[in-house]
Tab-separated table of C-alpha atoms in Angstrom:
chain	number	residue	atom	x	y	z
A	31	MET	CA	-21.355	-9.260	-9.069
A	32	SER	CA	-24.031	-6.810	-7.975
A	33	CYS	CA	-24.363	-4.651	-4.881
A	34	ARG	CA	-27.150	-2.488	-3.493
A	35	LEU	CA	-24.965	0.229	-2.055
A	36	LEU	CA	-25.837	1.993	1.170
A	37	PRO	CA	-23.062	4.611	1.232
A	38	GLY	CA	-20.673	4.261	4.154
A	39	LYS	CA	-21.940	0.773	5.028
A	40	LEU	CA	-19.947	-1.572	2.782
A	41	SER	CA	-18.562	-4.584	4.631
A	42	LEU	CA	-15.131	-5.914	3.825
A	43	SER	CA	-16.631	-9.270	2.839
A	44	GLU	CA	-18.873	-7.462	0.324
A	45	ILE	CA	-15.921	-5.543	-1.081
A	46	ALA	CA	-13.882	-8.752	-1.376
A	47	ALA	CA	-16.716	-10.553	-3.159
A	48	LEU	CA	-17.149	-7.661	-5.579
A	49	TYR	CA	-13.402	-7.471	-6.217
A	50	ARG	CA	-13.048	-11.192	-6.824
A	51	GLY	CA	-16.233	-11.421	-8.873
A	52	GLY	CA	-15.016	-9.412	-11.859
A	53	ARG	CA	-17.470	-6.997	-13.433
A	54	MET	CA	-19.528	-5.056	-10.838
A	55	THR	CA	-23.018	-3.600	-10.906
A	56	VAL	CA	-23.808	-1.076	-8.185
A	57	THR	CA	-27.291	0.213	-7.363
A	58	LEU	CA	-27.913	3.394	-5.370
A	59	GLU	CA	-31.314	4.166	-3.861
A	60	PRO	CA	-31.972	7.831	-4.764
A	61	ALA	CA	-34.664	8.282	-2.104
A	62	ALA	CA	-32.222	7.281	0.623
A	63	VAL	CA	-29.102	8.936	-0.730
A	64	ARG	CA	-29.932	11.882	-2.946
A	65	PRO	CA	-31.335	14.366	-0.391
A	66	ALA	CA	-27.997	14.612	1.449
A	67	VAL	CA	-26.097	14.865	-1.835
A	68	ASP	CA	-28.374	17.600	-3.192
A	69	LYS	CA	-28.202	19.609	0.035
A	70	SER	CA	-24.414	19.418	0.051
A	71	ALA	CA	-24.224	20.518	-3.595
A	72	ALA	CA	-26.568	23.449	-2.905
A	73	LEU	CA	-24.384	24.638	-0.020
A	74	VAL	CA	-21.339	24.566	-2.287
A	75	ALA	CA	-23.155	26.441	-5.043
A	76	ALA	CA	-24.144	29.151	-2.557
A	77	ALA	CA	-20.571	29.434	-1.307
A	78	ALA	CA	-19.283	29.710	-4.877
A	79	ALA	CA	-21.628	32.613	-5.521
A	80	GLY	CA	-20.808	34.353	-2.241
A	81	ASP	CA	-18.219	36.941	-1.332
A	82	ALA	CA	-16.369	34.986	1.370
A	83	PRO	CA	-13.332	32.973	0.193
A	84	VAL	CA	-13.869	29.206	0.587
A	85	TYR	CA	-10.920	26.963	-0.215
A	86	GLY	CA	-11.228	25.041	-3.458
A	87	ILE	CA	-14.645	26.495	-4.260
A	88	ASN	CA	-13.822	30.080	-5.197
A	89	THR	CA	-10.064	29.987	-4.579
A	90	GLY	CA	-7.074	28.309	-6.146
A	91	PHE	CA	-5.555	25.115	-4.754
A	92	GLY	CA	-2.650	24.280	-2.480
A	93	LYS	CA	-0.142	27.137	-2.453
A	94	LEU	CA	-2.586	29.112	-4.653
A	95	ALA	CA	-5.347	29.074	-2.038
A	96	LYS	CA	-5.118	32.860	-1.598
A	97	VAL	CA	-6.048	33.493	-5.228
A	98	ARG	CA	-9.768	34.360	-5.608
A	99	ILE	CA	-11.651	32.914	-8.564
A	100	PRO	CA	-14.585	34.932	-10.028
A	101	PRO	CA	-17.969	33.115	-10.092
A	102	ASP	CA	-18.000	32.929	-13.895
A	103	GLN	CA	-14.695	30.994	-13.874
A	104	VAL	CA	-15.558	28.413	-11.189
A	105	ALA	CA	-16.511	25.678	-13.696
A	106	GLU	CA	-13.407	26.305	-15.788
A	107	LEU	CA	-11.327	26.148	-12.584
A	108	GLN	CA	-12.543	22.607	-11.930
A	109	ARG	CA	-11.920	21.467	-15.510
A	110	ARG	CA	-8.388	22.854	-15.535
A	111	LEU	CA	-7.717	21.286	-12.160
A	112	VAL	CA	-8.460	17.821	-13.550
A	113	LEU	CA	-6.429	18.363	-16.725
A	114	SER	CA	-3.391	19.765	-14.923
A	115	HIS	CA	-3.361	17.013	-12.321
A	116	ALA	CA	-3.553	14.122	-14.810
A	117	VAL	CA	0.200	13.564	-14.904
A	118	GLY	CA	0.386	9.900	-13.940
A	119	THR	CA	2.981	7.629	-15.473
A	120	GLY	CA	3.967	3.995	-15.547
A	121	PRO	CA	1.927	0.859	-16.266
A	122	LEU	CA	-1.859	1.029	-16.087
A	123	LEU	CA	-3.585	-0.282	-12.976
A	124	PRO	CA	-5.366	-3.639	-13.450
A	125	ASP	CA	-9.064	-3.579	-14.319
A	126	ALA	CA	-10.028	-5.176	-10.999
A	127	VAL	CA	-8.280	-2.388	-9.086
A	128	VAL	CA	-9.896	0.331	-11.233
A	129	ARG	CA	-13.341	-1.146	-10.523
A	130	LEU	CA	-12.516	-1.026	-6.833
A	131	ILE	CA	-11.425	2.628	-7.076
A	132	LEU	CA	-14.706	3.533	-8.768
A	133	LEU	CA	-16.677	1.661	-6.101
A	134	LEU	CA	-14.843	3.408	-3.260
A	135	LYS	CA	-15.156	6.855	-4.856
A	136	ILE	CA	-18.921	6.401	-5.336
A	137	ASN	CA	-19.221	5.122	-1.753
A	138	SER	CA	-17.469	8.254	-0.474
A	139	LEU	CA	-19.158	10.926	-2.600
A	140	ALA	CA	-22.667	9.539	-2.098
A	141	GLN	CA	-22.489	10.213	1.646
A	142	GLY	CA	-23.200	13.903	1.044
A	143	PHE	CA	-20.101	15.503	2.559
A	144	SER	CA	-18.398	16.412	-0.725
A	145	GLY	CA	-20.685	18.924	-2.421
A	146	VAL	CA	-20.830	17.102	-5.766
A	147	GLN	CA	-23.921	16.957	-7.945
A	148	TRP	CA	-26.043	13.817	-8.180
A	149	THR	CA	-25.374	13.666	-11.920
A	150	THR	CA	-21.654	13.337	-11.278
A	151	ILE	CA	-22.102	10.401	-8.918
A	152	ALA	CA	-24.514	8.816	-11.408
A	153	ALA	CA	-21.906	9.194	-14.160
A	154	LEU	CA	-19.283	7.341	-12.100
A	155	GLN	CA	-21.900	4.670	-11.384
A	156	ALA	CA	-22.660	4.370	-15.113
A	157	LEU	CA	-18.957	3.876	-15.928
A	158	LEU	CA	-18.687	1.118	-13.322
A	159	ASN	CA	-21.887	-0.642	-14.318
A	160	ALA	CA	-21.013	-0.544	-18.026
A	161	ASP	CA	-17.471	-1.735	-17.187
A	162	VAL	CA	-16.029	1.277	-18.992
A	163	LEU	CA	-12.824	1.604	-17.008
A	164	PRO	CA	-10.639	4.725	-17.027
A	165	CYS	CA	-7.005	4.080	-17.872
A	166	ILE	CA	-5.097	5.007	-14.718
A	167	PRO	CA	-1.274	5.028	-14.678
A	168	ALA	CA	0.031	3.418	-11.509
A	169	GLN	CA	2.629	6.027	-10.570
A	170	GLY	CA	2.328	9.646	-9.519
A	171	SER	CA	0.710	9.703	-6.073
A	172	VAL	CA	2.500	10.417	-2.802
A	173	GLY	CA	-0.612	9.602	-0.770
A	174	ALA	CA	-1.438	13.046	0.561
A	175	SER	CA	-3.773	15.797	-0.616
A	176	GLY	CA	-5.390	12.695	-2.040
A	177	ASP	CA	-4.209	10.360	-4.767
A	178	LEU	CA	-4.272	13.394	-7.033
A	179	ALA	CA	-2.687	12.221	-10.286
A	180	PRO	CA	-4.302	8.762	-10.518
A	181	LEU	CA	-7.699	10.113	-9.479
A	182	ALA	CA	-7.389	12.821	-12.146
A	183	HIS	CA	-6.998	10.023	-14.699
A	184	LEU	CA	-10.106	8.390	-13.197
A	185	VAL	CA	-12.062	11.602	-13.812
A	186	LEU	CA	-10.671	12.543	-17.260
A	187	PRO	CA	-13.132	10.355	-19.201
A	188	LEU	CA	-16.080	12.159	-17.578
A	189	LEU	CA	-14.793	15.285	-19.339
A	190	GLY	CA	-14.365	13.434	-22.638
A	191	GLU	CA	-10.596	13.353	-22.196
A	192	GLY	CA	-8.082	10.542	-21.731
A	193	SER	CA	-8.773	6.916	-22.490
A	194	VAL	CA	-10.722	3.949	-21.153
A	195	ARG	CA	-10.519	0.172	-21.335
A	196	ILE	CA	-13.490	-2.034	-22.220
A	197	GLY	CA	-12.922	-5.768	-22.122
A	198	GLY	CA	-9.198	-5.154	-22.160
A	199	VAL	CA	-9.370	-2.974	-25.285
A	200	GLU	CA	-8.155	0.611	-24.923
A	201	MET	CA	-10.079	3.393	-26.674
A	202	CYS	CA	-10.631	7.123	-26.468
A	203	ALA	CA	-12.842	8.403	-23.673
A	204	LEU	CA	-15.557	9.754	-25.982
A	205	ASP	CA	-16.149	6.298	-27.483
A	206	GLY	CA	-16.233	4.814	-24.001
A	207	LEU	CA	-18.750	7.397	-22.791
A	208	LYS	CA	-21.066	6.474	-25.660
A	209	GLN	CA	-20.960	2.817	-24.603
A	210	ALA	CA	-21.872	3.861	-21.055
A	211	GLY	CA	-24.701	6.052	-22.360
A	212	LEU	CA	-23.012	9.259	-21.223
A	213	ALA	CA	-22.035	12.635	-22.635
A	214	PRO	CA	-19.077	14.666	-21.310
A	215	LEU	CA	-19.828	16.488	-18.061
A	216	THR	CA	-19.313	20.099	-17.092
A	217	LEU	CA	-18.102	20.024	-13.504
A	218	GLY	CA	-19.653	22.367	-10.966
A	219	ALA	CA	-18.041	24.198	-8.065
A	220	LYS	CA	-15.697	21.994	-6.000
A	221	GLU	CA	-16.460	18.882	-8.040
A	222	GLY	CA	-13.017	18.503	-9.549
A	223	LEU	CA	-11.456	18.910	-6.126
A	224	ALA	CA	-13.835	16.390	-4.537
A	225	LEU	CA	-13.108	13.874	-7.280
A	226	LEU	CA	-9.321	14.286	-7.088
A	227	ASN	CA	-8.949	14.490	-3.319
A	228	GLY	CA	-9.289	11.200	-1.487
A	229	THR	CA	-7.446	8.003	-0.664
A	230	GLN	CA	-9.389	5.701	-2.985
A	231	VAL	CA	-6.439	4.630	-5.159
A	232	SER	CA	-4.160	3.880	-2.197
A	233	THR	CA	-7.007	2.095	-0.414
A	234	ALA	CA	-7.962	0.030	-3.461
A	235	LEU	CA	-4.343	-1.057	-3.930
A	236	ALA	CA	-4.071	-2.008	-0.247
A	237	LEU	CA	-7.366	-3.911	-0.402
A	238	ALA	CA	-6.282	-5.789	-3.518
A	239	GLY	CA	-3.086	-6.692	-1.684
A	240	LEU	CA	-5.030	-7.813	1.377
A	241	PHE	CA	-7.351	-10.055	-0.628
A	242	ALA	CA	-4.437	-11.665	-2.480
A	243	THR	CA	-2.580	-12.078	0.817
A	244	GLU	CA	-5.585	-13.784	2.392
A	245	ASP	CA	-5.359	-16.533	-0.243
A	246	VAL	CA	-1.599	-16.886	0.272
A	247	ILE	CA	-1.890	-17.047	4.073
A	248	ALA	CA	-4.590	-19.734	3.898
A	249	ALA	CA	-2.443	-21.776	1.521
A	250	ALA	CA	0.626	-21.324	3.729
A	251	LEU	CA	-1.268	-22.664	6.753
A	252	VAL	CA	-2.496	-25.750	4.890
A	253	CYS	CA	0.888	-26.379	3.262
A	254	GLY	CA	2.642	-25.807	6.590
A	255	ALA	CA	0.551	-28.581	8.108
A	256	LEU	CA	1.269	-30.813	5.105
A	257	SER	CA	5.000	-30.098	5.438
A	258	THR	CA	4.827	-31.008	9.122
A	259	ASP	CA	3.494	-34.426	8.172
A	260	ALA	CA	5.894	-34.825	5.247
A	261	ALA	CA	8.776	-34.220	7.670
A	262	ALA	CA	7.164	-36.510	10.274
A	263	GLY	CA	7.130	-33.522	12.588
A	264	SER	CA	5.513	-33.386	16.010
A	265	ASP	CA	2.124	-31.867	16.722
A	266	THR	CA	3.000	-31.383	20.397
A	267	PRO	CA	4.027	-27.734	19.785
A	268	PHE	CA	0.435	-27.088	18.731
A	269	ASP	CA	-1.028	-28.201	22.061
A	270	PRO	CA	-3.567	-25.545	23.106
A	271	ARG	CA	-2.165	-25.338	26.651
A	272	ILE	CA	1.079	-23.880	25.309
A	273	HIS	CA	-0.698	-21.098	23.469
A	274	ALA	CA	-3.229	-20.332	26.161
A	275	ALA	CA	-0.296	-19.661	28.485
A	276	ARG	CA	0.844	-16.851	26.219
A	277	GLY	CA	-2.587	-15.586	25.262
A	278	GLN	CA	-1.951	-14.196	21.776
A	279	PRO	CA	-5.239	-14.735	19.890
A	280	GLY	CA	-3.743	-15.329	16.434
A	281	GLN	CA	-1.264	-17.820	17.846
A	282	ILE	CA	-4.068	-19.704	19.593
A	283	ALA	CA	-6.109	-19.749	16.381
A	284	VAL	CA	-3.245	-21.009	14.193
A	285	ALA	CA	-2.295	-23.778	16.634
A	286	ASP	CA	-5.903	-24.917	16.745
A	287	LEU	CA	-6.089	-24.847	12.967
A	288	LEU	CA	-2.904	-26.906	12.560
A	289	LEU	CA	-4.206	-29.534	14.981
A	290	HIS	CA	-7.478	-29.577	13.067
A	291	LEU	CA	-5.664	-30.148	9.768
A	292	LEU	CA	-3.386	-32.892	11.168
A	293	GLU	CA	-6.089	-34.748	13.078
A	294	GLY	CA	-6.137	-38.444	12.187
A	295	SER	CA	-2.793	-38.526	10.365
A	296	ALA	CA	-1.347	-42.046	10.267
A	297	ILE	CA	2.094	-40.531	9.568
A	298	ARG	CA	1.983	-38.594	12.813
A	299	ALA	CA	0.635	-41.568	14.775
A	300	SER	CA	3.488	-43.806	13.581
A	301	HIS	CA	6.086	-41.396	14.962
A	302	ARG	CA	4.660	-40.813	18.402
A	303	GLN	CA	6.787	-43.659	19.725
A	304	GLY	CA	10.490	-44.071	19.172
A	305	ASP	CA	11.216	-40.812	17.354
A	306	GLU	CA	14.738	-39.753	18.345
A	307	ARG	CA	14.132	-36.071	17.646
A	308	VAL	CA	13.368	-34.085	20.768
A	309	GLN	CA	12.334	-30.893	18.968
A	310	ASP	CA	11.596	-29.849	15.395
A	311	PRO	CA	13.224	-26.823	13.751
A	312	TYR	CA	11.454	-23.509	14.271
A	313	CYS	CA	9.896	-23.469	10.789
A	314	LEU	CA	7.695	-26.362	11.942
A	315	ARG	CA	7.538	-25.845	15.684
A	316	CYS	CA	6.947	-22.087	15.703
A	317	GLN	CA	4.274	-21.916	13.024
A	318	PRO	CA	1.634	-20.764	15.541
A	319	GLN	CA	3.895	-18.022	16.856
A	320	VAL	CA	4.891	-16.708	13.411
A	321	MET	CA	1.684	-17.206	11.457
A	322	GLY	CA	-0.387	-16.228	14.488
A	323	ALA	CA	1.396	-12.876	14.590
A	324	VAL	CA	0.749	-12.530	10.855
A	325	LEU	CA	-2.919	-13.297	11.426
A	326	ASP	CA	-3.275	-10.755	14.236
A	327	MET	CA	-1.580	-8.077	12.151
A	328	LEU	CA	-3.737	-8.731	9.083
A	329	ARG	CA	-6.914	-8.693	11.150
A	330	ASN	CA	-5.960	-5.223	12.366
A	331	VAL	CA	-5.258	-4.224	8.768
A	332	ALA	CA	-8.696	-5.464	7.743
A	333	VAL	CA	-10.319	-3.225	10.360
A	334	THR	CA	-8.352	-0.170	9.197
A	335	LEU	CA	-9.091	-0.730	5.514
A	336	GLY	CA	-12.740	-1.490	6.205
A	337	ILE	CA	-13.080	1.870	7.953
A	338	GLU	CA	-11.169	3.709	5.221
A	339	SER	CA	-13.298	2.121	2.497
A	340	ASN	CA	-16.357	3.707	4.079
A	341	GLY	CA	-14.755	7.007	5.037
A	342	VAL	CA	-14.875	10.421	3.392
A	343	SER	CA	-11.383	11.605	2.563
A	344	ASP	CA	-11.715	14.594	0.252
A	345	ASN	CA	-11.413	18.254	1.288
A	346	PRO	CA	-12.998	20.584	2.220
A	347	LEU	CA	-16.030	18.810	3.678
A	348	VAL	CA	-19.576	20.134	3.665
A	349	PHE	CA	-21.773	19.658	6.735
A	350	ASP	CA	-25.510	19.798	7.425
A	351	ASP	CA	-25.231	23.033	9.373
A	352	GLY	CA	-23.733	24.807	6.363
A	353	ALA	CA	-20.143	24.680	7.569
A	354	ILE	CA	-17.510	24.012	4.906
A	355	LEU	CA	-14.401	22.923	6.742
A	356	SER	CA	-10.910	22.423	5.372
A	357	GLY	CA	-8.850	19.714	7.028
A	358	GLY	CA	-6.581	16.828	6.064
A	359	ASN	CA	-8.643	13.651	5.645
A	360	PHE	CA	-6.871	13.096	2.318
A	361	HIS	CA	-3.649	12.198	4.156
A	362	ALA	CA	-3.405	8.422	3.717
A	363	GLU	CA	-1.188	7.542	6.684
A	364	PRO	CA	-3.585	4.861	8.041
A	365	VAL	CA	-3.588	3.200	4.621
A	366	ALA	CA	0.187	3.449	4.319
A	367	PHE	CA	0.676	1.774	7.687
A	368	ALA	CA	-1.833	-0.938	6.744
A	369	ALA	CA	-0.104	-1.618	3.419
A	370	ASP	CA	3.286	-1.773	5.122
A	371	MET	CA	1.930	-4.377	7.520
A	372	ILE	CA	0.626	-6.453	4.614
A	373	ALA	CA	4.071	-6.272	3.019
A	374	ILE	CA	5.721	-7.466	6.228
A	375	ALA	CA	3.178	-10.274	6.549
A	376	LEU	CA	3.882	-11.433	2.991
A	377	ALA	CA	7.655	-11.329	3.510
A	378	GLU	CA	7.482	-13.315	6.749
A	379	THR	CA	5.033	-15.863	5.352
A	380	GLY	CA	7.362	-16.446	2.435
A	381	ASN	CA	10.406	-16.614	4.719
A	382	ILE	CA	9.071	-19.380	6.924
A	383	SER	CA	7.588	-21.275	3.975
A	384	GLU	CA	10.969	-21.260	2.243
A	385	ARG	CA	12.584	-22.604	5.414
A	386	ARG	CA	10.158	-25.549	5.418
A	387	ILE	CA	11.051	-26.229	1.779
A	388	SER	CA	14.729	-26.215	2.709
A	389	LEU	CA	14.029	-28.659	5.530
A	390	LEU	CA	12.117	-31.047	3.269
A	391	VAL	CA	14.859	-31.268	0.616
A	392	ASP	CA	17.554	-31.893	3.264
A	393	PRO	CA	17.734	-35.639	3.990
A	394	VAL	CA	19.390	-35.054	7.365
A	395	LEU	CA	16.476	-32.953	8.621
A	396	SER	CA	13.567	-34.617	6.844
A	397	GLY	CA	14.536	-38.281	6.859
A	398	LEU	CA	13.452	-38.376	3.216
A	399	PRO	CA	15.553	-38.971	0.063
A	400	ALA	CA	17.834	-36.087	-0.849
A	401	PHE	CA	15.888	-33.325	-2.623
A	402	LEU	CA	12.811	-35.569	-2.466
A	403	ALA	CA	14.047	-37.567	-5.464
A	404	PRO	CA	13.275	-41.309	-5.301
A	405	ASP	CA	16.637	-41.982	-6.988
A	406	PRO	CA	18.871	-39.040	-6.016
A	407	GLY	CA	22.040	-38.584	-8.015
A	408	ILE	CA	20.736	-39.186	-11.481
A	409	ASN	CA	17.758	-37.104	-10.352
A	410	SER	CA	18.080	-33.612	-8.844
A	411	GLY	CA	14.487	-33.626	-7.610
A	412	PHE	CA	13.412	-30.341	-6.046
A	413	MET	CA	16.951	-28.976	-5.568
A	414	ILE	CA	16.461	-25.896	-7.749
A	415	ALA	CA	12.822	-25.444	-6.848
A	416	GLN	CA	14.110	-24.514	-3.409
A	417	VAL	CA	16.496	-22.036	-5.028
A	418	THR	CA	13.578	-20.418	-6.832
A	419	ALA	CA	11.707	-20.119	-3.537
A	420	ALA	CA	14.787	-18.561	-1.930
A	421	ALA	CA	15.034	-16.022	-4.759
A	422	LEU	CA	11.381	-15.028	-4.366
A	423	ALA	CA	11.694	-14.789	-0.582
A	424	SER	CA	14.725	-12.545	-0.871
A	425	GLU	CA	12.992	-10.287	-3.401
A	426	ASN	CA	10.030	-9.873	-1.052
A	427	LYS	CA	12.321	-9.017	1.835
A	428	GLN	CA	13.803	-6.215	-0.259
A	429	ARG	CA	10.314	-4.924	-1.129
A	430	ALA	CA	9.039	-5.046	2.450
A	431	HIS	CA	10.902	-1.939	3.607
A	432	PRO	CA	8.211	0.350	5.055
A	433	ALA	CA	7.041	2.972	2.566
A	434	SER	CA	5.291	5.003	5.251
A	435	ILE	CA	8.533	6.112	6.900
A	436	ASP	CA	9.446	8.002	3.746
A	437	THR	CA	8.137	11.476	2.957
A	438	ILE	CA	9.034	14.171	0.458
A	439	PRO	CA	7.678	17.751	0.424
A	440	THR	CA	5.472	18.739	-2.536
A	441	SER	CA	3.473	21.719	-3.798
A	442	ALA	CA	6.028	24.368	-2.797
A	443	ASN	CA	6.160	22.961	0.756
A	444	GLN	CA	2.431	23.439	1.323
A	445	GLU	CA	2.145	19.643	1.367
A	446	ASP	CA	5.245	19.112	3.456
A	447	HIS	CA	4.505	15.658	4.874
A	448	VAL	CA	3.103	12.832	2.772
A	449	SER	CA	2.238	9.192	3.423
A	450	MET	CA	3.542	7.283	0.370
A	451	ALA	CA	0.437	5.086	0.704
A	452	ALA	CA	0.146	4.513	-3.031
A	453	HIS	CA	3.751	3.258	-3.106
A	454	ALA	CA	2.999	1.062	-0.118
A	455	GLY	CA	-0.036	-0.456	-1.823
A	456	TYR	CA	1.280	-0.729	-5.367
A	457	ARG	CA	3.995	-3.300	-4.530
A	458	LEU	CA	1.589	-5.664	-2.736
A	459	LEU	CA	0.147	-7.574	-5.692
A	460	ALA	CA	3.662	-8.335	-6.938
A	461	MET	CA	4.711	-9.385	-3.438
A	462	ALA	CA	1.633	-11.608	-3.095
A	463	GLU	CA	2.524	-13.172	-6.450
A	464	ASN	CA	6.022	-13.939	-5.143
A	465	ALA	CA	4.688	-15.358	-1.886
A	466	ALA	CA	2.217	-17.514	-3.821
A	467	GLY	CA	5.157	-18.885	-5.794
A	468	ILE	CA	7.021	-19.784	-2.609
A	469	VAL	CA	4.012	-21.519	-1.060
A	470	ALA	CA	3.428	-23.334	-4.367
A	471	VAL	CA	6.955	-24.769	-4.190
A	472	GLU	CA	6.270	-25.838	-0.610
A	473	TRP	CA	3.052	-27.534	-1.690
A	474	LEU	CA	4.907	-29.472	-4.401
A	475	CYS	CA	7.597	-30.545	-1.931
A	476	ALA	CA	5.219	-31.393	0.901
A	477	ALA	CA	3.001	-33.460	-1.408
A	478	GLN	CA	6.058	-35.305	-2.711
A	479	GLY	CA	7.229	-35.930	0.849
A	480	VAL	CA	3.865	-37.266	1.996
A	481	ASP	CA	3.754	-39.593	-1.023
A	482	LEU	CA	7.228	-40.849	-0.118
A	483	ARG	CA	5.857	-41.829	3.331
A	484	ALA	CA	3.564	-44.442	1.752
A	485	PRO	CA	1.991	-46.749	2.804
A	486	LEU	CA	1.380	-44.328	5.678
A	487	VAL	CA	-1.067	-41.533	4.810
A	488	THR	CA	-1.746	-38.087	6.109
A	489	SER	CA	-5.038	-36.853	7.584
A	490	ASP	CA	-8.280	-36.750	5.622
A	491	LYS	CA	-8.210	-32.948	5.566
A	492	LEU	CA	-4.680	-32.825	4.207
A	493	LEU	CA	-5.468	-35.611	1.749
A	494	ALA	CA	-8.013	-33.201	0.270
A	495	ALA	CA	-5.213	-30.661	-0.259
A	496	GLN	CA	-3.028	-33.432	-1.689
A	497	ALA	CA	-5.773	-34.488	-4.091
A	498	LEU	CA	-6.344	-30.906	-5.228
A	499	LEU	CA	-2.719	-30.664	-6.296
A	500	ARG	CA	-2.477	-34.193	-7.691
A	501	ALA	CA	-5.398	-33.501	-10.014
A	502	GLN	CA	-2.997	-31.247	-11.916
A	503	VAL	CA	0.514	-32.286	-10.853
A	504	SER	CA	1.561	-35.915	-10.575
A	505	PHE	CA	4.163	-37.466	-8.255
A	506	MET	CA	7.668	-36.818	-9.604
A	507	ALA	CA	9.188	-40.265	-10.007
A	508	GLN	CA	12.085	-38.846	-12.033
A	509	ASP	CA	13.264	-35.419	-13.123
A	510	ARG	CA	11.005	-33.564	-15.545
A	511	TYR	CA	10.282	-30.034	-16.726
A	512	LEU	CA	9.180	-28.491	-13.401
A	513	ALA	CA	8.113	-24.975	-14.369
A	514	PRO	CA	4.614	-26.078	-15.514
A	515	ASP	CA	4.127	-27.902	-12.192
A	516	LEU	CA	5.055	-24.750	-10.316
A	517	ALA	CA	2.731	-22.650	-12.484
A	518	ALA	CA	-0.173	-25.033	-11.836
A	519	ALA	CA	0.428	-25.082	-8.083
A	520	LYS	CA	0.802	-21.320	-7.974
A	521	ALA	CA	-2.466	-20.817	-9.842
A	522	LEU	CA	-4.184	-23.038	-7.276
A	523	VAL	CA	-2.718	-20.994	-4.412
A	524	ARG	CA	-3.921	-17.765	-6.021
A	525	SER	CA	-7.365	-19.205	-6.740
A	526	GLY	CA	-8.250	-19.427	-3.051
A	527	GLU	CA	-9.039	-23.153	-3.263
A	528	LEU	CA	-6.994	-23.917	-0.151
A	529	ARG	CA	-8.768	-21.097	1.709
A	530	ARG	CA	-11.968	-23.058	1.187
A	531	LEU	CA	-10.478	-26.029	3.073
A	532	LEU	CA	-10.304	-24.011	6.298
A	533	PRO	CA	-13.179	-24.268	8.780
A	534	ALA	CA	-13.682	-20.505	9.153
A	535	ALA	CA	-12.773	-17.179	7.580
A	536	LEU	CA	-9.320	-15.972	8.564
A	537	LEU	CA	-9.542	-12.180	8.523
A	538	TYR	CA	-13.065	-10.744	8.357
């Protein structure tokens, strides 16, 4: 995927396409971008040579801000800053997330508020375009004063230190720099600080979680409609008049979408007369209320993360009038809140999906054979598939506790309130994986239930979802090894194929 980057103007749809597309190539227009960058760097250089103390330029950092640094030690200050802050631990972040971090860091620095040199931005761009990806341990950030430790690992290779990954192969930074056509850099005044301050790691993790969640939510909506038909549920609760009376926009949208997916179902038509059930359980009837609230929340998240992706979050910032102002844009509280909301959305989506699975395997509630087995007794059908879904749902509930309400003082109490945004974002891909597994089980059960309604058939739109699954997973006429079926369905959920069955984009 390629992108002509106008700094500060990336749309969320562009970021999503770049993230999902694998290797990225980013082009910057020097004539449009470089003048602001050069002016900012010149202002920093002048401050570094001056007598007045300016935080992070000719002073120490954090609690050491009162310590003056002589002009001839400014470059060494920046180098030592990077080395001392590279204390990340834990598993390495995935390549796709590292690409996103590089993209966001370039997008921030190239706006000309950070005082970095053009050559430094160009070096980050060269790493990204050559797909030479710094090895970044996942743990070590508390989401304030920037994602210091992980961003230090991002920067290490520019100094010829640390390691990189190319095509999944780890190697020393110097070999990686050669492949990108680079030599180690000597950082100028403030450059180490500008590179290490910022919310790019937390934001990239939250964005990766959002994009994975988008695929899960789309699949949950389609599979929820399919489950409604498999259970011979009513579409009356999706009547637009009900939802207009409340006025919640996500609820209105989900109800409309469910009606759209169920339109023309022969299963539903056959049960309009003579069905003894007055009301369906909430997992069917309240889909618009639950998934609509999820949709509204995620749309708000998308706005927050879109803004943050284009924001400048290092410190201090350099302005056109020569002012160099120290503030707190590196505090990632907006990102932490956004990631917490994604976690809640994933937990709730999995919860209600698991309840529909439970309904479908219960012959009393579904009117179908016990555990969806054509010959129950000798066959256990989907009995334990529901248990797997329950296990995944429970794990996600445990992980959904808000990270943003936690804080722990750091840096000798100079940084006395932190966001935990990196923690909030880091769990999301694993939670999305769990939720995809739950929805995959629902898809298997709903498809089995619809097949058991033959000769009646579901709607044309849901038949497309049925066919997508049946191309890889056949009807279960008797018990078989189910784990491969679940893996195939889960891969389809994660692929975004069901998202493509929806008439419009869900979030942005």
